[in-house]
Structures are given as structure tokens and as C-alpha cells.
Amino acid sequence: MNETQRAALDAALKELPLVAILRGIRPEEIDKVFDELVAAGFRLIEIPLNSPLPWKSIEKVAARCPEHVLVGAGTVLEVDDTAELARLGAPLMVTPNSDPEVIRAGVEQGLAPLVGCMTPSEALSAARAGATALKLFPAGRLGTGYFKDISAILPPELPVFAVGGIDKSNMSDWHGVGIRGFGFGSNLYRPGRSATEVGEVARELVAEWRRLEELYTMTELFEHEGDQ
């Protein structure tokens, strides 16, 4: 990851930590969907490696990716995949599990590992291996109460994304318990959905995130003023 990509990652994690998960997307449709997502405001775009010809899709968008956007692969399971991402200049590396060997390989290649975990042991193992962020999966089935229980022992500086079963209707619940990012899959993109439809959903999700952040900022301000 070069300095420009590092700055883009830091800005995305701070300002708009939303990941578009394009599972099943084909190379012939990636350009239009990618452009719609970028226009909507998404800065983190994942193409899972169990999609049709995923490396071709990643190569296409990585070659023309705007400086403020990061693209990469999801369902990264093998060490060799990290080298291919680095070769393509696609630094986002999303895993469904916590494999220290794969995480460390990603770090060595200069990638940004967003690591899937469910248990405290998996989360802490991922953190020690060098994860940039954690991905609580499957969040929808685990529930906000589960995250609230385990969050006390997680590294406070490490962002946690909720992924799996997340859409506009429940973002507020998760944001309220301290989740610092979201990954959106089939509610955003699924095979057969047009690029225009993807763009419409993407704009709604971005708008909801910004609404929640604004509300959080206002609440913090009022509480601070009340303490004075």
C-alpha cells in the first residue's frame, strides 16, 4: 500500500467506513456497478474471490480506481492471494475467518486486512496478527447484544464492522452499540440487479450513515455542554 492508498484508507475508516460486497459480480458488469458505487460515495469495494473470474474484475477496476477509493478481494483464504492483490495494486483484503498466517502475509504485502471473526479468541488473534479492522460475521444472527458483550475486551483502536444481515433498517441499532463500520452484501448487490439499482441503494446507505454520525456528534455535544 502506497502513501496515497494509506491516506485513502485512513479517511475511509474515519469518514465513511462502508464496504460494498459484490459477491457474484461478473467482469462484464463490474465497471458500471463500480462507477455507481463511487458516485454514491462508497470508498471501500470488495470483490469476493468466489465470484466468476474475480481477478479479472479486480484488475479492471484497480487499474482505474480513484485515489480516494480502495478496491480489493473478499473471501481471501490463501497466502498466494495476498501476493496477487499486491501485484494488482488492490490493497483491500477481506477474509471470512481469522487465519494468522494469511493475515500476516497480507500485512507483509502492504495490504489492509479486514478480518472476519465471531469469538473473542478469533478477534484477539486477528488483532495480534496485524488486522487493520475486524469484521463481526455473521452479525445479523449474533445480534447487537453479543457485540456489546464482547466489545469490552476488544482493542479500542481497532474498528469493528458489522457484516451479514445488515441493511438500512438496522444500521441505527448497531451504530448505537459502537459498531464503526458496515459491510453490505446482497441487500446492495446481487446477480441480476442493475447498476442503476445498486446506485440507488448505495446512496440510501451512505445517507443513513451520515445521518447516524451527525446524530451521534450532536448527542456528544449536548452531553458535553451538560457536564459544564
Short mmCIF file of C-alpha atoms in Angstrom, two decimals:
data_model
loop_
_atom_site.label_atom_id
_atom_site.label_comp_id
_atom_site.label_asym_id
_atom_site.label_seq_id
_atom_site.Cartn_x
_atom_site.Cartn_y
_atom_site.Cartn_z
CA MET A 1 0.00 0.00 0.00
CA ASN A 2 1.46 3.33 -1.04
CA GLU A 3 1.08 6.61 0.84
CA THR A 4 -1.91 7.69 -1.23
CA GLN A 5 -3.72 4.44 -0.54
CA ARG A 6 -2.87 4.64 3.15
CA ALA A 7 -4.33 8.14 3.33
CA ALA A 8 -7.44 6.94 1.48
CA LEU A 9 -7.84 4.07 3.94
CA ASP A 10 -7.47 6.32 6.97
CA ALA A 11 -10.02 8.75 5.55
CA ALA A 12 -12.50 5.99 4.70
CA LEU A 13 -12.27 4.45 8.16
CA LYS A 14 -12.83 7.85 9.74
CA GLU A 15 -15.45 9.36 7.45
CA LEU A 16 -17.34 6.63 5.57
CA PRO A 17 -16.47 3.08 6.69
CA LEU A 18 -18.88 1.22 4.43
CA VAL A 19 -17.82 -1.79 2.36
CA ALA A 20 -19.66 -2.82 -0.80
CA ILE A 21 -19.52 -6.61 -1.14
CA LEU A 22 -20.03 -7.58 -4.78
CA ARG A 23 -20.37 -11.33 -4.45
CA GLY A 24 -21.20 -12.95 -7.78
CA ILE A 25 -20.37 -9.97 -9.95
CA ARG A 26 -19.02 -10.64 -13.45
CA PRO A 27 -16.23 -8.79 -15.27
CA GLU A 28 -18.63 -7.52 -17.92
CA GLU A 29 -20.75 -5.68 -15.34
CA ILE A 30 -18.12 -4.54 -12.84
CA ASP A 31 -17.35 -1.17 -14.45
CA LYS A 32 -20.90 0.20 -14.33
CA VAL A 33 -21.57 -1.06 -10.81
CA PHE A 34 -18.22 0.25 -9.60
CA ASP A 35 -18.92 3.70 -11.06
CA GLU A 36 -22.35 3.85 -9.41
CA LEU A 37 -20.87 2.93 -6.04
CA VAL A 38 -18.13 5.54 -6.28
CA ALA A 39 -20.64 8.19 -7.36
CA ALA A 40 -22.79 7.29 -4.33
CA GLY A 41 -19.84 7.83 -2.02
CA PHE A 42 -18.52 4.33 -1.32
CA ARG A 43 -14.76 4.20 -0.76
CA LEU A 44 -14.23 0.52 0.07
CA ILE A 45 -15.22 -2.04 -2.57
CA GLU A 46 -14.77 -5.79 -2.21
CA ILE A 47 -14.95 -8.41 -4.96
CA PRO A 48 -15.15 -11.85 -3.31
CA LEU A 49 -12.88 -14.49 -4.79
CA ASN A 50 -15.77 -16.95 -5.13
CA SER A 51 -17.28 -14.69 -7.81
CA PRO A 52 -16.96 -15.53 -11.53
CA LEU A 53 -13.45 -14.59 -12.80
CA PRO A 54 -12.81 -12.39 -9.75
CA TRP A 55 -9.22 -11.49 -10.57
CA LYS A 56 -10.27 -10.09 -13.93
CA SER A 57 -12.86 -7.86 -12.25
CA ILE A 58 -10.37 -6.70 -9.62
CA GLU A 59 -7.75 -5.94 -12.26
CA LYS A 60 -10.22 -3.89 -14.31
CA VAL A 61 -11.26 -1.55 -11.51
CA ALA A 62 -7.88 -1.42 -9.76
CA ALA A 63 -6.36 -0.02 -12.96
CA ARG A 64 -8.68 2.99 -12.87
CA CYS A 65 -9.58 3.32 -9.23
CA PRO A 66 -9.87 6.93 -7.96
CA GLU A 67 -7.28 7.90 -5.37
CA HIS A 68 -9.83 8.18 -2.56
CA VAL A 69 -11.24 4.67 -3.16
CA LEU A 70 -9.78 1.26 -2.25
CA VAL A 71 -10.69 -1.92 -4.07
CA GLY A 72 -9.68 -5.46 -3.27
CA ALA A 73 -10.78 -9.01 -2.68
CA GLY A 74 -13.09 -10.75 -0.28
CA THR A 75 -13.12 -14.40 0.80
CA VAL A 76 -9.32 -14.31 0.88
CA LEU A 77 -8.28 -17.74 2.18
CA GLU A 78 -4.80 -18.39 0.78
CA VAL A 79 -1.41 -16.75 1.28
CA ASP A 80 -0.89 -16.67 -2.51
CA ASP A 81 -3.95 -14.45 -2.86
CA THR A 82 -2.20 -11.69 -0.92
CA ALA A 83 0.66 -11.55 -3.42
CA GLU A 84 -1.77 -11.26 -6.32
CA LEU A 85 -3.63 -8.39 -4.64
CA ALA A 86 -0.35 -6.57 -4.09
CA ARG A 87 0.64 -7.13 -7.72
CA LEU A 88 -2.63 -5.59 -8.92
CA GLY A 89 -2.39 -2.64 -6.54
CA ALA A 90 -5.66 -3.64 -4.87
CA PRO A 91 -4.92 -3.30 -1.13
CA LEU A 92 -8.27 -4.18 0.46
CA MET A 93 -8.09 -7.76 1.77
CA VAL A 94 -11.25 -9.14 3.38
CA THR A 95 -11.35 -12.57 4.98
CA PRO A 96 -14.28 -14.63 6.30
CA ASN A 97 -12.14 -16.10 9.09
CA SER A 98 -9.16 -15.41 11.32
CA ASP A 99 -6.12 -17.18 9.84
CA PRO A 100 -2.97 -15.62 11.34
CA GLU A 101 -0.79 -16.91 8.50
CA VAL A 102 -2.93 -15.23 5.83
CA ILE A 103 -3.26 -12.04 7.87
CA ARG A 104 0.49 -11.76 8.39
CA ALA A 105 1.08 -12.41 4.69
CA GLY A 106 -1.30 -9.58 3.85
CA VAL A 107 0.49 -7.23 6.22
CA GLU A 108 3.85 -8.18 4.69
CA GLN A 109 2.45 -7.42 1.23
CA GLY A 110 1.30 -3.99 2.38
CA LEU A 111 -2.41 -4.80 2.29
CA ALA A 112 -5.20 -3.72 4.63
CA PRO A 113 -6.66 -6.89 6.22
CA LEU A 114 -10.31 -6.63 7.25
CA VAL A 115 -10.59 -9.89 9.15
CA GLY A 116 -13.70 -11.93 9.80
CA CYS A 117 -14.26 -13.11 13.35
CA MET A 118 -17.02 -14.24 15.68
CA THR A 119 -15.49 -15.15 19.03
CA PRO A 120 -13.23 -13.09 21.32
CA SER A 121 -10.41 -15.58 20.68
CA GLU A 122 -10.67 -15.08 16.92
CA ALA A 123 -10.86 -11.31 17.27
CA LEU A 124 -7.82 -11.05 19.52
CA SER A 125 -5.85 -13.49 17.35
CA ALA A 126 -6.61 -11.33 14.31
CA ALA A 127 -5.56 -8.20 16.15
CA ARG A 128 -2.22 -9.75 17.16
CA ALA A 129 -1.58 -10.87 13.57
CA GLY A 130 -1.97 -7.30 12.30
CA ALA A 131 -5.60 -6.81 11.25
CA THR A 132 -6.47 -3.29 10.13
CA ALA A 133 -10.08 -3.83 11.19
CA LEU A 134 -12.32 -6.64 12.36
CA LYS A 135 -15.44 -7.94 10.64
CA LEU A 136 -18.06 -9.33 13.01
CA PHE A 137 -19.72 -12.07 10.99
CA PRO A 138 -22.49 -13.14 10.83
CA ALA A 139 -23.58 -10.01 12.68
CA GLY A 140 -27.29 -10.30 11.98
CA ARG A 141 -27.53 -13.71 13.61
CA LEU A 142 -25.30 -12.81 16.55
CA GLY A 143 -27.16 -9.60 17.38
CA THR A 144 -26.18 -6.28 18.91
CA GLY A 145 -26.25 -7.73 22.42
CA TYR A 146 -23.50 -10.17 21.53
CA PHE A 147 -21.26 -7.42 20.21
CA LYS A 148 -21.96 -5.29 23.27
CA ASP A 149 -20.86 -8.20 25.50
CA ILE A 150 -17.54 -8.82 23.73
CA SER A 151 -16.63 -5.23 22.84
CA ALA A 152 -15.20 -4.56 26.31
CA ILE A 153 -12.25 -6.87 25.65
CA LEU A 154 -11.52 -5.79 22.06
CA PRO A 155 -8.68 -3.36 21.27
CA PRO A 156 -10.36 0.08 21.39
CA GLU A 157 -8.27 1.41 18.49
CA LEU A 158 -9.36 -1.39 16.14
CA PRO A 159 -12.56 -0.62 14.17
CA VAL A 160 -15.21 -3.34 14.09
CA PHE A 161 -17.50 -3.69 11.07
CA ALA A 162 -20.85 -5.47 11.24
CA VAL A 163 -21.34 -7.75 8.24
CA GLY A 164 -24.11 -10.19 7.41
CA GLY A 165 -27.78 -9.32 7.66
CA ILE A 166 -27.15 -5.57 7.73
CA ASP A 167 -29.24 -3.07 5.79
CA LYS A 168 -30.60 0.44 6.21
CA SER A 169 -33.28 -0.71 8.65
CA ASN A 170 -30.88 -1.92 11.36
CA MET A 171 -27.81 0.29 10.93
CA SER A 172 -29.02 2.52 13.76
CA ASP A 173 -29.17 -0.37 16.24
CA TRP A 174 -25.59 -1.38 15.52
CA HIS A 175 -24.25 2.16 15.39
CA GLY A 176 -25.79 2.73 18.81
CA VAL A 177 -23.71 -0.06 20.41
CA GLY A 178 -20.43 1.18 18.98
CA ILE A 179 -20.01 -0.55 15.62
CA ARG A 180 -17.72 1.64 13.50
CA GLY A 181 -18.47 0.36 10.02
CA PHE A 182 -20.67 -1.90 7.91
CA GLY A 183 -20.36 -4.35 5.05
CA PHE A 184 -23.31 -4.68 2.69
CA GLY A 185 -23.83 -7.76 0.55
CA SER A 186 -26.98 -8.98 -1.13
CA ASN A 187 -29.09 -6.05 0.04
CA LEU A 188 -26.79 -3.80 -2.02
CA TYR A 189 -25.68 -6.00 -4.89
CA ARG A 190 -26.86 -9.39 -6.08
CA PRO A 191 -26.55 -11.02 -9.50
CA GLY A 192 -29.16 -9.61 -11.83
CA ARG A 193 -29.55 -6.25 -10.10
CA SER A 194 -28.81 -3.36 -12.44
CA ALA A 195 -26.05 -0.86 -11.81
CA THR A 196 -28.67 1.87 -11.50
CA GLU A 197 -30.48 -0.04 -8.75
CA VAL A 198 -27.19 -0.65 -6.95
CA GLY A 199 -26.50 3.08 -7.07
CA GLU A 200 -29.90 3.91 -5.59
CA VAL A 201 -29.43 1.54 -2.65
CA ALA A 202 -25.85 2.76 -2.16
CA ARG A 203 -26.97 6.37 -1.85
CA GLU A 204 -29.56 5.42 0.77
CA LEU A 205 -26.93 3.59 2.82
CA VAL A 206 -24.46 6.47 2.64
CA ALA A 207 -27.16 8.93 3.63
CA GLU A 208 -28.14 6.77 6.61
CA TRP A 209 -24.53 6.52 7.81
CA ARG A 210 -24.12 10.28 7.62
CA ARG A 211 -27.40 10.79 9.48
CA LEU A 212 -26.27 8.48 12.26
CA GLU A 213 -22.88 10.16 12.54
CA GLU A 214 -24.47 13.60 12.68
CA LEU A 215 -26.88 12.46 15.39
CA TYR A 216 -24.00 10.94 17.37
CA THR A 217 -22.00 14.17 17.11
CA MET A 218 -24.95 16.26 18.27
CA THR A 219 -25.59 13.93 21.21
CA GLU A 220 -21.95 14.11 22.26
CA LEU A 221 -22.05 17.90 22.04
CA PHE A 222 -25.17 18.18 24.19
CA GLU A 223 -23.75 15.80 26.79
CA HIS A 224 -20.50 17.79 26.91
CA GLU A 225 -22.37 21.04 27.37
CA GLY A 226 -24.45 19.45 30.10
CA ASP A 227 -21.31 18.47 32.01
CA GLN A 228 -20.00 22.02 32.08
#
